[in-house]
mmCIF file with all atom_site columns, C-alpha atoms in Angstrom:
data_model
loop_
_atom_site.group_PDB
_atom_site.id
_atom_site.type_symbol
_atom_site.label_atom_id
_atom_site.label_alt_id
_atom_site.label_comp_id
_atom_site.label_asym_id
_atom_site.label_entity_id
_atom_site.label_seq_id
_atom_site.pdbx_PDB_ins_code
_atom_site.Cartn_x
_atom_site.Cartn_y
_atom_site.Cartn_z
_atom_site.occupancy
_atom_site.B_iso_or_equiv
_atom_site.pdbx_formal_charge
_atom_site.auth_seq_id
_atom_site.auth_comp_id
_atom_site.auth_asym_id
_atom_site.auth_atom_id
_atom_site.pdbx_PDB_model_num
ATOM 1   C CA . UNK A 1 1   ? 5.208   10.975  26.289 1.00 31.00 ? 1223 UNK A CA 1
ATOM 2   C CA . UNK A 1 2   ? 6.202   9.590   22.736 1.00 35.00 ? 1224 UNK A CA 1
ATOM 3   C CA . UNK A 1 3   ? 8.776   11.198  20.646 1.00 39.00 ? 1225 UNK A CA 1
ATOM 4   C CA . UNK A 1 4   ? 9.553   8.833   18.146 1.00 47.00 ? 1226 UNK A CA 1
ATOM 5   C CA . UNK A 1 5   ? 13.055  9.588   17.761 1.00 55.00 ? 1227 UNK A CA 1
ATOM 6   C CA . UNK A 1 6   ? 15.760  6.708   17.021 1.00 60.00 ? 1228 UNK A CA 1
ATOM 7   C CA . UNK A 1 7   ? 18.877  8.298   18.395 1.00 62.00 ? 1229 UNK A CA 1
ATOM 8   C CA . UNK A 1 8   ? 21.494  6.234   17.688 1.00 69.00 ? 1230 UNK A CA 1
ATOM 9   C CA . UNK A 1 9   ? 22.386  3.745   14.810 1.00 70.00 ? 1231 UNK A CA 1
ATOM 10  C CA . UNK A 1 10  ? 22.192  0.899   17.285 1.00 78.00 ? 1232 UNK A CA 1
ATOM 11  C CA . UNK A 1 11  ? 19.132  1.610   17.896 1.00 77.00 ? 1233 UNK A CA 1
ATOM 12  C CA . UNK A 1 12  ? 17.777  1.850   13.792 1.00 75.00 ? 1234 UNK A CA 1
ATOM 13  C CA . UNK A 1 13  ? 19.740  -1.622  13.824 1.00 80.00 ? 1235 UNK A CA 1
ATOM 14  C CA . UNK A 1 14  ? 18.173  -3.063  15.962 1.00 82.00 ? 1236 UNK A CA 1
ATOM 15  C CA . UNK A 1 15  ? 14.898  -1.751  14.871 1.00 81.00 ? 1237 UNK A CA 1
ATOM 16  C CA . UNK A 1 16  ? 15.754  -3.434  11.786 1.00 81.00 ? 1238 UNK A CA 1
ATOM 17  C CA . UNK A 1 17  ? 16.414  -6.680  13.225 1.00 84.00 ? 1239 UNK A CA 1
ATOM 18  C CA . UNK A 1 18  ? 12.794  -6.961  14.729 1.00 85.00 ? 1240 UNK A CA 1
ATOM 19  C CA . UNK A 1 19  ? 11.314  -5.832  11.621 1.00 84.00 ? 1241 UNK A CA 1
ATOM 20  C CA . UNK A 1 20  ? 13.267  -8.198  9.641  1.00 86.00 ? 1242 UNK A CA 1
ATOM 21  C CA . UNK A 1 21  ? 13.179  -10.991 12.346 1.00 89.00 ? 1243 UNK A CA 1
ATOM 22  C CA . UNK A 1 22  ? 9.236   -10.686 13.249 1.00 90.00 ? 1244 UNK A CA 1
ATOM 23  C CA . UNK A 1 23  ? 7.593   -9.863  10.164 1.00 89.00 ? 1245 UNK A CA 1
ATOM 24  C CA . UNK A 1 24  ? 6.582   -13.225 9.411  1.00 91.00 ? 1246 UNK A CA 1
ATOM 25  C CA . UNK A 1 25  ? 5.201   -13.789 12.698 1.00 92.00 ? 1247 UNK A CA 1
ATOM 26  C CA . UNK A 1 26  ? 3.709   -10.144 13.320 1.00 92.00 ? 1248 UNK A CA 1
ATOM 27  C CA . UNK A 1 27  ? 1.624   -10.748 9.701  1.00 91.00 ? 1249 UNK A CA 1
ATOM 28  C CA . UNK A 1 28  ? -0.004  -14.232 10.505 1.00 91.00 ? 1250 UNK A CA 1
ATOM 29  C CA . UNK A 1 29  ? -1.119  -12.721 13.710 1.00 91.00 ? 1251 UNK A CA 1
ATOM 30  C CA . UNK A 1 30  ? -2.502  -9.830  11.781 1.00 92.00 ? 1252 UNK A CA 1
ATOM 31  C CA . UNK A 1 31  ? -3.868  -11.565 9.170  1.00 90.00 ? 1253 UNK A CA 1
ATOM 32  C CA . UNK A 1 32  ? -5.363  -14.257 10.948 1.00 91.00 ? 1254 UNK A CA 1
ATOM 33  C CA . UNK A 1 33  ? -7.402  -11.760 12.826 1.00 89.00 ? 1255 UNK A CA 1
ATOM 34  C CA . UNK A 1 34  ? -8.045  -9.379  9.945  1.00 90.00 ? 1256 UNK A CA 1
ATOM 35  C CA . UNK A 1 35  ? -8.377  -11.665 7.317  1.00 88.00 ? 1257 UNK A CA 1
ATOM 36  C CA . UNK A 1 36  ? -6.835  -9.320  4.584  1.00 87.00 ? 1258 UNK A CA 1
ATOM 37  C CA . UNK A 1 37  ? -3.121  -9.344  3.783  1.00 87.00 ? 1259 UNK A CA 1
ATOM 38  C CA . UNK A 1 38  ? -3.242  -5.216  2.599  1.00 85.00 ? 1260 UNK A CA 1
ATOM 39  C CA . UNK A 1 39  ? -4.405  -4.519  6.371  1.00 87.00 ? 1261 UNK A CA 1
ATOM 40  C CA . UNK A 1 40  ? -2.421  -7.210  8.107  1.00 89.00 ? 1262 UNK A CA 1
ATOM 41  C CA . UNK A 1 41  ? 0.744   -5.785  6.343  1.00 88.00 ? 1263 UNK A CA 1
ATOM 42  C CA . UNK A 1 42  ? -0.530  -1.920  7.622  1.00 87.00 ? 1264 UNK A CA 1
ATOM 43  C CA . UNK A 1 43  ? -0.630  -3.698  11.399 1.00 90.00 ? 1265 UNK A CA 1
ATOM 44  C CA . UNK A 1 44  ? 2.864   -4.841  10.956 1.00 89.00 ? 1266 UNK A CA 1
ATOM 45  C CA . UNK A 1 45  ? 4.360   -1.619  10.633 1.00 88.00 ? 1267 UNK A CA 1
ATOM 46  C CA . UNK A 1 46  ? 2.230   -0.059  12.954 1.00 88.00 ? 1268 UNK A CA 1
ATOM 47  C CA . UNK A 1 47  ? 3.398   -2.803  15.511 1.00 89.00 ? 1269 UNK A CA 1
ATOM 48  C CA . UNK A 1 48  ? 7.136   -2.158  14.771 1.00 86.00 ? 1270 UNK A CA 1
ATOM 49  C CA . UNK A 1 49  ? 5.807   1.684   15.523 1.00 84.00 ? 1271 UNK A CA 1
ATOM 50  C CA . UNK A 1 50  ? 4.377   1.093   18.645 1.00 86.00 ? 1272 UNK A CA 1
ATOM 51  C CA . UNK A 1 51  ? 7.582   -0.720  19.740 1.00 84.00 ? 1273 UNK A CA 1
ATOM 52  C CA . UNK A 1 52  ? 9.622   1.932   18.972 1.00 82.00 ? 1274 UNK A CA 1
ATOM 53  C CA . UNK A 1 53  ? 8.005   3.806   21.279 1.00 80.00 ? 1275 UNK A CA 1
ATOM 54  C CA . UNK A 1 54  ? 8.317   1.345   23.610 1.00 80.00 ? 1276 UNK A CA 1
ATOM 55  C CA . UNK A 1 55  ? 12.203  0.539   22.809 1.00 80.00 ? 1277 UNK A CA 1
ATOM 56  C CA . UNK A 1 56  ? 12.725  0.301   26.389 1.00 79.00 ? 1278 UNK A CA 1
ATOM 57  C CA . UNK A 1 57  ? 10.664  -2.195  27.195 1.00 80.00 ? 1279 UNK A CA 1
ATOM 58  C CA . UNK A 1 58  ? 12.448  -4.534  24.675 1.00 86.00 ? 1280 UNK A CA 1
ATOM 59  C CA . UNK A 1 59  ? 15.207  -7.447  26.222 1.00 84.00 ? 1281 UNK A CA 1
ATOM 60  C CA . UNK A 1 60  ? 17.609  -7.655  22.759 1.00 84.00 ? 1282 UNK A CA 1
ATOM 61  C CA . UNK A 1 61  ? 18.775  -10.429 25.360 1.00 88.00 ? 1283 UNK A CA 1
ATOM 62  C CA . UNK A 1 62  ? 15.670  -12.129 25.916 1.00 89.00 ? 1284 UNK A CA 1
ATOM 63  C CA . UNK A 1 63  ? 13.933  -13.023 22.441 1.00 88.00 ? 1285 UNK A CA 1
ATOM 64  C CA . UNK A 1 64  ? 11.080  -14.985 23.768 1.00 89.00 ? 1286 UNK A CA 1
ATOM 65  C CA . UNK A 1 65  ? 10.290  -12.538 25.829 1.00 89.00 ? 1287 UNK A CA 1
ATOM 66  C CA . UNK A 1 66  ? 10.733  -9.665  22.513 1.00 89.00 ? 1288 UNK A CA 1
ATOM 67  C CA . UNK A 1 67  ? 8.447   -11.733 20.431 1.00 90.00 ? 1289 UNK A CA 1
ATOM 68  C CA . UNK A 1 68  ? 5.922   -12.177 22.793 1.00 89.00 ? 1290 UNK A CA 1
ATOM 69  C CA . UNK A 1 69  ? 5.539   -8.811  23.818 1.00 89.00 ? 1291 UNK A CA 1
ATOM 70  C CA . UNK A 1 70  ? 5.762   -7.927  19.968 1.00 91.00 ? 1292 UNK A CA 1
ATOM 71  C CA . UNK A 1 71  ? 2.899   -10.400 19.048 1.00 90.00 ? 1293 UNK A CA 1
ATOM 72  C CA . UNK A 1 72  ? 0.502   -9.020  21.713 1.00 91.00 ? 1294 UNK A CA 1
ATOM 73  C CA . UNK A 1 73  ? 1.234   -5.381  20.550 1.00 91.00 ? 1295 UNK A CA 1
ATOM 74  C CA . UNK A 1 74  ? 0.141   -6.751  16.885 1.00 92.00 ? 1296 UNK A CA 1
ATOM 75  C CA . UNK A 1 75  ? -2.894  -8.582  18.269 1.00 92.00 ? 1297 UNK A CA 1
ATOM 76  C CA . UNK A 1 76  ? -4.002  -5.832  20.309 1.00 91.00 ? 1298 UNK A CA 1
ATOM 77  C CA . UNK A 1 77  ? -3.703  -3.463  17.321 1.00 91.00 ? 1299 UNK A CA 1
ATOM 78  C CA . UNK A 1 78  ? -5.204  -5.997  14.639 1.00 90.00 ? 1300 UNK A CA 1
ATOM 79  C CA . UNK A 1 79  ? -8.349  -6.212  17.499 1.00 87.00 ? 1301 UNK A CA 1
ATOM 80  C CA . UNK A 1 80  ? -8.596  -2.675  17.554 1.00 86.00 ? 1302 UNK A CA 1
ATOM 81  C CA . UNK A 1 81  ? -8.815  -2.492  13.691 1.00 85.00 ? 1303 UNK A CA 1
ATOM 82  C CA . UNK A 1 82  ? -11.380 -5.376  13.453 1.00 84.00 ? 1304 UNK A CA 1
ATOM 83  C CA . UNK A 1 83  ? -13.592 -2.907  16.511 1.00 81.00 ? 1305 UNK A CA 1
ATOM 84  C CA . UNK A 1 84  ? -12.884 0.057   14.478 1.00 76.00 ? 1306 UNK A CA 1
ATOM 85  C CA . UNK A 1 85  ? -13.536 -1.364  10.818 1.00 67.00 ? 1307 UNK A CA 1
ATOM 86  C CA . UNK A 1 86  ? -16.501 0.235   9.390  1.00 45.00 ? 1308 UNK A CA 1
ATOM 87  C CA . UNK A 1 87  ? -18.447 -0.625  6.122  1.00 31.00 ? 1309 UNK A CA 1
ATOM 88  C CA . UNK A 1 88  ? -16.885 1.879   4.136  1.00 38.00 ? 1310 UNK A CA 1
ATOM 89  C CA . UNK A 1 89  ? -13.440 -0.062  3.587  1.00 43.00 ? 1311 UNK A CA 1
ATOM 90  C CA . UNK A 1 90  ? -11.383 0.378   0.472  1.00 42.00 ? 1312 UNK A CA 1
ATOM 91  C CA . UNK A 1 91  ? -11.196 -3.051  -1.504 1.00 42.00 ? 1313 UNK A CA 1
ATOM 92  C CA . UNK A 1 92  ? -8.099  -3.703  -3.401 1.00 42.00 ? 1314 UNK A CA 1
ATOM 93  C CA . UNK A 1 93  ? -8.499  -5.466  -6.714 1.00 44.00 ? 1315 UNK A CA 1
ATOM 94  C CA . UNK A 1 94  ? -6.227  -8.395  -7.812 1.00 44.00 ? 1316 UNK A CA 1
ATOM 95  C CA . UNK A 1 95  ? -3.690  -7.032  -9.456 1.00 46.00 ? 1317 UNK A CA 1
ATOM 96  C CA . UNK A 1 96  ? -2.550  -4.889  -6.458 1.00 48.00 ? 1318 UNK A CA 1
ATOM 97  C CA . UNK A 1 97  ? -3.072  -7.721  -4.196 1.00 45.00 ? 1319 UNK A CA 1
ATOM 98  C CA . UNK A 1 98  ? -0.583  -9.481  -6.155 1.00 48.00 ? 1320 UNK A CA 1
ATOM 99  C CA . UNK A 1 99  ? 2.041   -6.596  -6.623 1.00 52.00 ? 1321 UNK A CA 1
ATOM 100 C CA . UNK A 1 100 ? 1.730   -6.125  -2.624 1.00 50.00 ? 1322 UNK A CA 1
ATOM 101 C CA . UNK A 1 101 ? 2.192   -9.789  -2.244 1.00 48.00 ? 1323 UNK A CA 1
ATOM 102 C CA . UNK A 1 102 ? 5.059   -10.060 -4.301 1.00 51.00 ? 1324 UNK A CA 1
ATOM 103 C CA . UNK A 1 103 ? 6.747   -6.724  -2.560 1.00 50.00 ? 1325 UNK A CA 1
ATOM 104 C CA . UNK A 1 104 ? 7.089   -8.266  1.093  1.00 50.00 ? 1326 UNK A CA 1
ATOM 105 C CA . UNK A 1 105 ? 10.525  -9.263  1.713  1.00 50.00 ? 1327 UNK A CA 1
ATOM 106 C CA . UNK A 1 106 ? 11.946  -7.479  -0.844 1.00 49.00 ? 1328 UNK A CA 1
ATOM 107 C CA . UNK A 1 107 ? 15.145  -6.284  0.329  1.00 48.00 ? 1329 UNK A CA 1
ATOM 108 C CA . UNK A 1 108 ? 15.350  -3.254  -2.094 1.00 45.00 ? 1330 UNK A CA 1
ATOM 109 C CA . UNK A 1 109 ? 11.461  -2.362  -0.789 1.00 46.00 ? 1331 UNK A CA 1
ATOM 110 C CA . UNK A 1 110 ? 12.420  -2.698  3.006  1.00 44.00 ? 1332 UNK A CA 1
ATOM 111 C CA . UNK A 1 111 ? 15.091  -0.499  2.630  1.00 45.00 ? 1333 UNK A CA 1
ATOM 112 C CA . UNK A 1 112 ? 12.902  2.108   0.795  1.00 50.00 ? 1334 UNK A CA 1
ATOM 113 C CA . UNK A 1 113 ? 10.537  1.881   3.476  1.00 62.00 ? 1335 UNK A CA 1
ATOM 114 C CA . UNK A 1 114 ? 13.205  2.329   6.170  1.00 66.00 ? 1336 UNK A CA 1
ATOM 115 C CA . UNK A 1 115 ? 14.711  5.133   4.102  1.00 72.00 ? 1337 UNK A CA 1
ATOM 116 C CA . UNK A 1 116 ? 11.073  7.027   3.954  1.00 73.00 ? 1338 UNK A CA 1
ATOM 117 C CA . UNK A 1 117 ? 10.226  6.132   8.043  1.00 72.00 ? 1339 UNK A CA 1
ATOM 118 C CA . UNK A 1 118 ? 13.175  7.853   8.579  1.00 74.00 ? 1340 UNK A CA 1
ATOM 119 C CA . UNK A 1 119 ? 12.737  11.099  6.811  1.00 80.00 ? 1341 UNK A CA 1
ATOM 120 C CA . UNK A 1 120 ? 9.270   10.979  7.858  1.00 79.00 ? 1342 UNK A CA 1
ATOM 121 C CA . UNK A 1 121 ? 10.048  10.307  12.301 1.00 79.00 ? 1343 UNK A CA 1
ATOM 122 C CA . UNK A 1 122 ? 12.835  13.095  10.763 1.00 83.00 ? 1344 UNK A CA 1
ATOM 123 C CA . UNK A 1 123 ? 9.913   15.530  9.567  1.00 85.00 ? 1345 UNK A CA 1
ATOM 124 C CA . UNK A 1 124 ? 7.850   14.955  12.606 1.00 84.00 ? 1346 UNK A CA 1
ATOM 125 C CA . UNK A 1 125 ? 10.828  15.599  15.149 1.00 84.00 ? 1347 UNK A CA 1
ATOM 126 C CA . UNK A 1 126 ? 11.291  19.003  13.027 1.00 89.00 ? 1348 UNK A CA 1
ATOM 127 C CA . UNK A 1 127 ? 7.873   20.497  14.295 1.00 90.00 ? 1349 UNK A CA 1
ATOM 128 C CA . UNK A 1 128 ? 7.396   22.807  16.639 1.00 92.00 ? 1350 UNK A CA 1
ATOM 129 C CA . UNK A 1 129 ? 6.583   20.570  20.382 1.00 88.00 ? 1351 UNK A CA 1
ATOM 130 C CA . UNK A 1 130 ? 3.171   21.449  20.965 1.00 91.00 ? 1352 UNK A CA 1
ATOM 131 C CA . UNK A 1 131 ? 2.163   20.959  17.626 1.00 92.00 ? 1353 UNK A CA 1
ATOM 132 C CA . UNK A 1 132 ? 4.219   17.561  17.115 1.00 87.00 ? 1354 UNK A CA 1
ATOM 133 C CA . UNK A 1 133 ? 2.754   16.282  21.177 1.00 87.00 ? 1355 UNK A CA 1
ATOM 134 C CA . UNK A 1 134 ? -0.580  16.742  19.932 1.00 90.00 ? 1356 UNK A CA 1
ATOM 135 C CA . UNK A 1 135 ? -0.489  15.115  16.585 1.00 85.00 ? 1357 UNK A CA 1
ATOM 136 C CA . UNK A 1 136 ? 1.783   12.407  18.588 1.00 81.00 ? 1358 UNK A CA 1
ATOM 137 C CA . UNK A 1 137 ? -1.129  12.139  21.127 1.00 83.00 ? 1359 UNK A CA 1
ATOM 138 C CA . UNK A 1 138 ? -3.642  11.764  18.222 1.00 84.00 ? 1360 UNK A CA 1
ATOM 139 C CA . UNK A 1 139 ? -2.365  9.818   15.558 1.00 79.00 ? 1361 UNK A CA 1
ATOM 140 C CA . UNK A 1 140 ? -0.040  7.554   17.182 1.00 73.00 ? 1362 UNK A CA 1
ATOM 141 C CA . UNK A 1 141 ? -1.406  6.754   20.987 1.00 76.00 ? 1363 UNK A CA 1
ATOM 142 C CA . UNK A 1 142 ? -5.068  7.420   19.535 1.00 80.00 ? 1364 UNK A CA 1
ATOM 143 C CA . UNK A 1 143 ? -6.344  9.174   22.116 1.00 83.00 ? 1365 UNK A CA 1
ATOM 144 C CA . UNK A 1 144 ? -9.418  11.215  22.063 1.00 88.00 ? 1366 UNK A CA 1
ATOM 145 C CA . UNK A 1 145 ? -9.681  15.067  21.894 1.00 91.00 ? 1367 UNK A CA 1
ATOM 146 C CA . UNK A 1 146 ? -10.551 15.109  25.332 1.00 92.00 ? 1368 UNK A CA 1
ATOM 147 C CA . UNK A 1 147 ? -8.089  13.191  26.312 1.00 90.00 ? 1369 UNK A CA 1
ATOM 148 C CA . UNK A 1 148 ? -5.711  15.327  24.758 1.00 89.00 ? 1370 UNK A CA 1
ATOM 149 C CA . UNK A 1 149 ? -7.095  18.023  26.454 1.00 91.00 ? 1371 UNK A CA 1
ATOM 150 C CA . UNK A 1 150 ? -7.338  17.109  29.896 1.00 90.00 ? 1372 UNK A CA 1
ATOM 151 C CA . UNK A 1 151 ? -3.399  15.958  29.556 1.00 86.00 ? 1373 UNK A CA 1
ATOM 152 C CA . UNK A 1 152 ? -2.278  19.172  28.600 1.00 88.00 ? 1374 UNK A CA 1
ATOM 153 C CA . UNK A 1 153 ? -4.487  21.252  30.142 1.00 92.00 ? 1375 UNK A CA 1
ATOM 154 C CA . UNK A 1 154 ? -6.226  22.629  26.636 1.00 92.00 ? 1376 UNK A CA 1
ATOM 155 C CA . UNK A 1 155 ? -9.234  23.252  25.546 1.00 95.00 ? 1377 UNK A CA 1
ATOM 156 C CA . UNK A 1 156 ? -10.281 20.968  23.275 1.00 93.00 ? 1378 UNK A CA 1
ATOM 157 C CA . UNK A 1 157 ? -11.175 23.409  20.222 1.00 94.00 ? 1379 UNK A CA 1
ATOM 158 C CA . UNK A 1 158 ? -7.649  24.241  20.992 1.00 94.00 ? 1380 UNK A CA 1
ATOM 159 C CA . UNK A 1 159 ? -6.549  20.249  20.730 1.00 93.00 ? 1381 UNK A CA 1
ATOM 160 C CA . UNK A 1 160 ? -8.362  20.254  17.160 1.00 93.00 ? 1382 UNK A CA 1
ATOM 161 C CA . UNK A 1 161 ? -7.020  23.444  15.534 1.00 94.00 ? 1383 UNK A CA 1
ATOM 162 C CA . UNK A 1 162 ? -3.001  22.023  16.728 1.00 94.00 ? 1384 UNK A CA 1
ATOM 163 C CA . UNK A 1 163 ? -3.795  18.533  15.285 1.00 91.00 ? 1385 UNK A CA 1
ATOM 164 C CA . UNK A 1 164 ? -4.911  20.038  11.771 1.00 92.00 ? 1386 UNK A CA 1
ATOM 165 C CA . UNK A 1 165 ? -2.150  23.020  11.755 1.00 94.00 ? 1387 UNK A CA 1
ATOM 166 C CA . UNK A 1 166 ? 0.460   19.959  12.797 1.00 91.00 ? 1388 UNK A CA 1
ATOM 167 C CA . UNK A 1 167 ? -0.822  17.465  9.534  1.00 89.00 ? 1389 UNK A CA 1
ATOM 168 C CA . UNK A 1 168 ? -0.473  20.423  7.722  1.00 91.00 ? 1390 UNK A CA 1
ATOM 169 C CA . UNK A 1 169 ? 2.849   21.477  8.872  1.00 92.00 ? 1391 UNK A CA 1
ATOM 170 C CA . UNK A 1 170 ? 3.718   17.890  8.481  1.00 87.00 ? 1392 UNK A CA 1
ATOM 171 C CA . UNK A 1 171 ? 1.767   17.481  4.950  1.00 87.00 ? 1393 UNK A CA 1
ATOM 172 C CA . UNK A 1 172 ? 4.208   20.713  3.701  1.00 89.00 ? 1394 UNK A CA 1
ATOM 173 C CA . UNK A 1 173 ? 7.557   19.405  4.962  1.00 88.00 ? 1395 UNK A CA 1
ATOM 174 C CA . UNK A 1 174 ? 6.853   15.806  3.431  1.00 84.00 ? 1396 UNK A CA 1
ATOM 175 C CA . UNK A 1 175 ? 6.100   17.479  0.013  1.00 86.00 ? 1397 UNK A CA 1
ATOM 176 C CA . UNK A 1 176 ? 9.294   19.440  0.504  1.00 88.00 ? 1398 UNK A CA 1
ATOM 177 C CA . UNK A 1 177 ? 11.233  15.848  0.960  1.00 83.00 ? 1399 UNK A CA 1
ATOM 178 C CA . UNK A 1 178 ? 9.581   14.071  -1.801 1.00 81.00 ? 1400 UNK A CA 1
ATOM 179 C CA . UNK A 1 179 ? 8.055   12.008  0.469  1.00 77.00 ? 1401 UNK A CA 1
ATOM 180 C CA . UNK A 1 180 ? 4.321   13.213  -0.530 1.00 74.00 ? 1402 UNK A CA 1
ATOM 181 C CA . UNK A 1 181 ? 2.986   14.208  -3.785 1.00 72.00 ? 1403 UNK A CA 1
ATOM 182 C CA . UNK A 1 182 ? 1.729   17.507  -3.809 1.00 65.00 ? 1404 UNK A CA 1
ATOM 183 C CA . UNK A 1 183 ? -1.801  17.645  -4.154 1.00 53.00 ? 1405 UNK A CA 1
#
């Protein structure tokens, strides 16, 4: 089970270091399956997500091993986009294209971005467990309902109700950190 929690500050250093020292490397693999920088960038931090979860499985001692394992995380996500992608995508014009473009590697935008993944992994670890498992189970390992349901031994009109009370919990407390603009 995933609970995205980074204990320690070793452990956001670190997390830091493969963000910092992979980028590069995670977006051409993204982009070169994607084809759009926007998306490719979206893949990189999901990547850097999915290793967190996966922080164990990560040698800080072996690096070829690290970035290996890191690049088929990002191709396997970037595949699962391209399967996924539907005709209803949102097109960015040029002008943010540019202002994205010219934000990556930033150091004053990483560290904003660091500073919001940390109140939001903070606002997630704040809700109650089974409504935090289930939106964990949903939004993050992508499974289905059923899935879901059969894995915690739910029904799945259950699974649905926990999943929309959780982004709601979760909507409330990132409006309450200034994280989200209240709607």
């Amino acid at each position: 089970m995933f609970f995205l929690i980074i204990n320690t500050n070793e452990e956001s250093e670190f997390v830091s270091s493969l963000y910092l020292k992979y980028r590069n490397l995670l977006f051409y693999v993204a982009n070169k399956i994607v084809n759009n920088e926007a998306s490719a960038e979206d893949i990189v931090m999901e990547t850097i997500v999915r290793a967190i979860e996966n922080l164990h499985n990560i040698d800080p001692n072996n690096e070829k091993r690290t970035r290996n394992y890191l690049a088929l995380i990002c191709k396997h996500i970037a595949d699962d986009f391209v399967r996924d992608k539907d005709n209803s995508q949102i097109s960015i014009d040029a002008e943010d294209f540019r202002e994205q473009k010219a934000k990556r590697g930033n150091p004053q935008e990483i560290y904003i971005s660091k500073e919001t993944f940390a109140i939001i992994m903070e606002a997630i670890h704040e809700l109650p467990e089974k409504y935090r498992i289930v939106l964990l189970m949903k939004r993050v390992q992508k499974l289905s309902v059923e899935q879901i349901a059969s894995s915690l031994k739910l029904k799945p009109d259950t699974v649905v109700k926990q999943t929309h009370r959780a982004k709601k919990m979760l909507d409330r407390k990132l409006i309450a950190k200034g994280v989200l603009d209240h709607e």
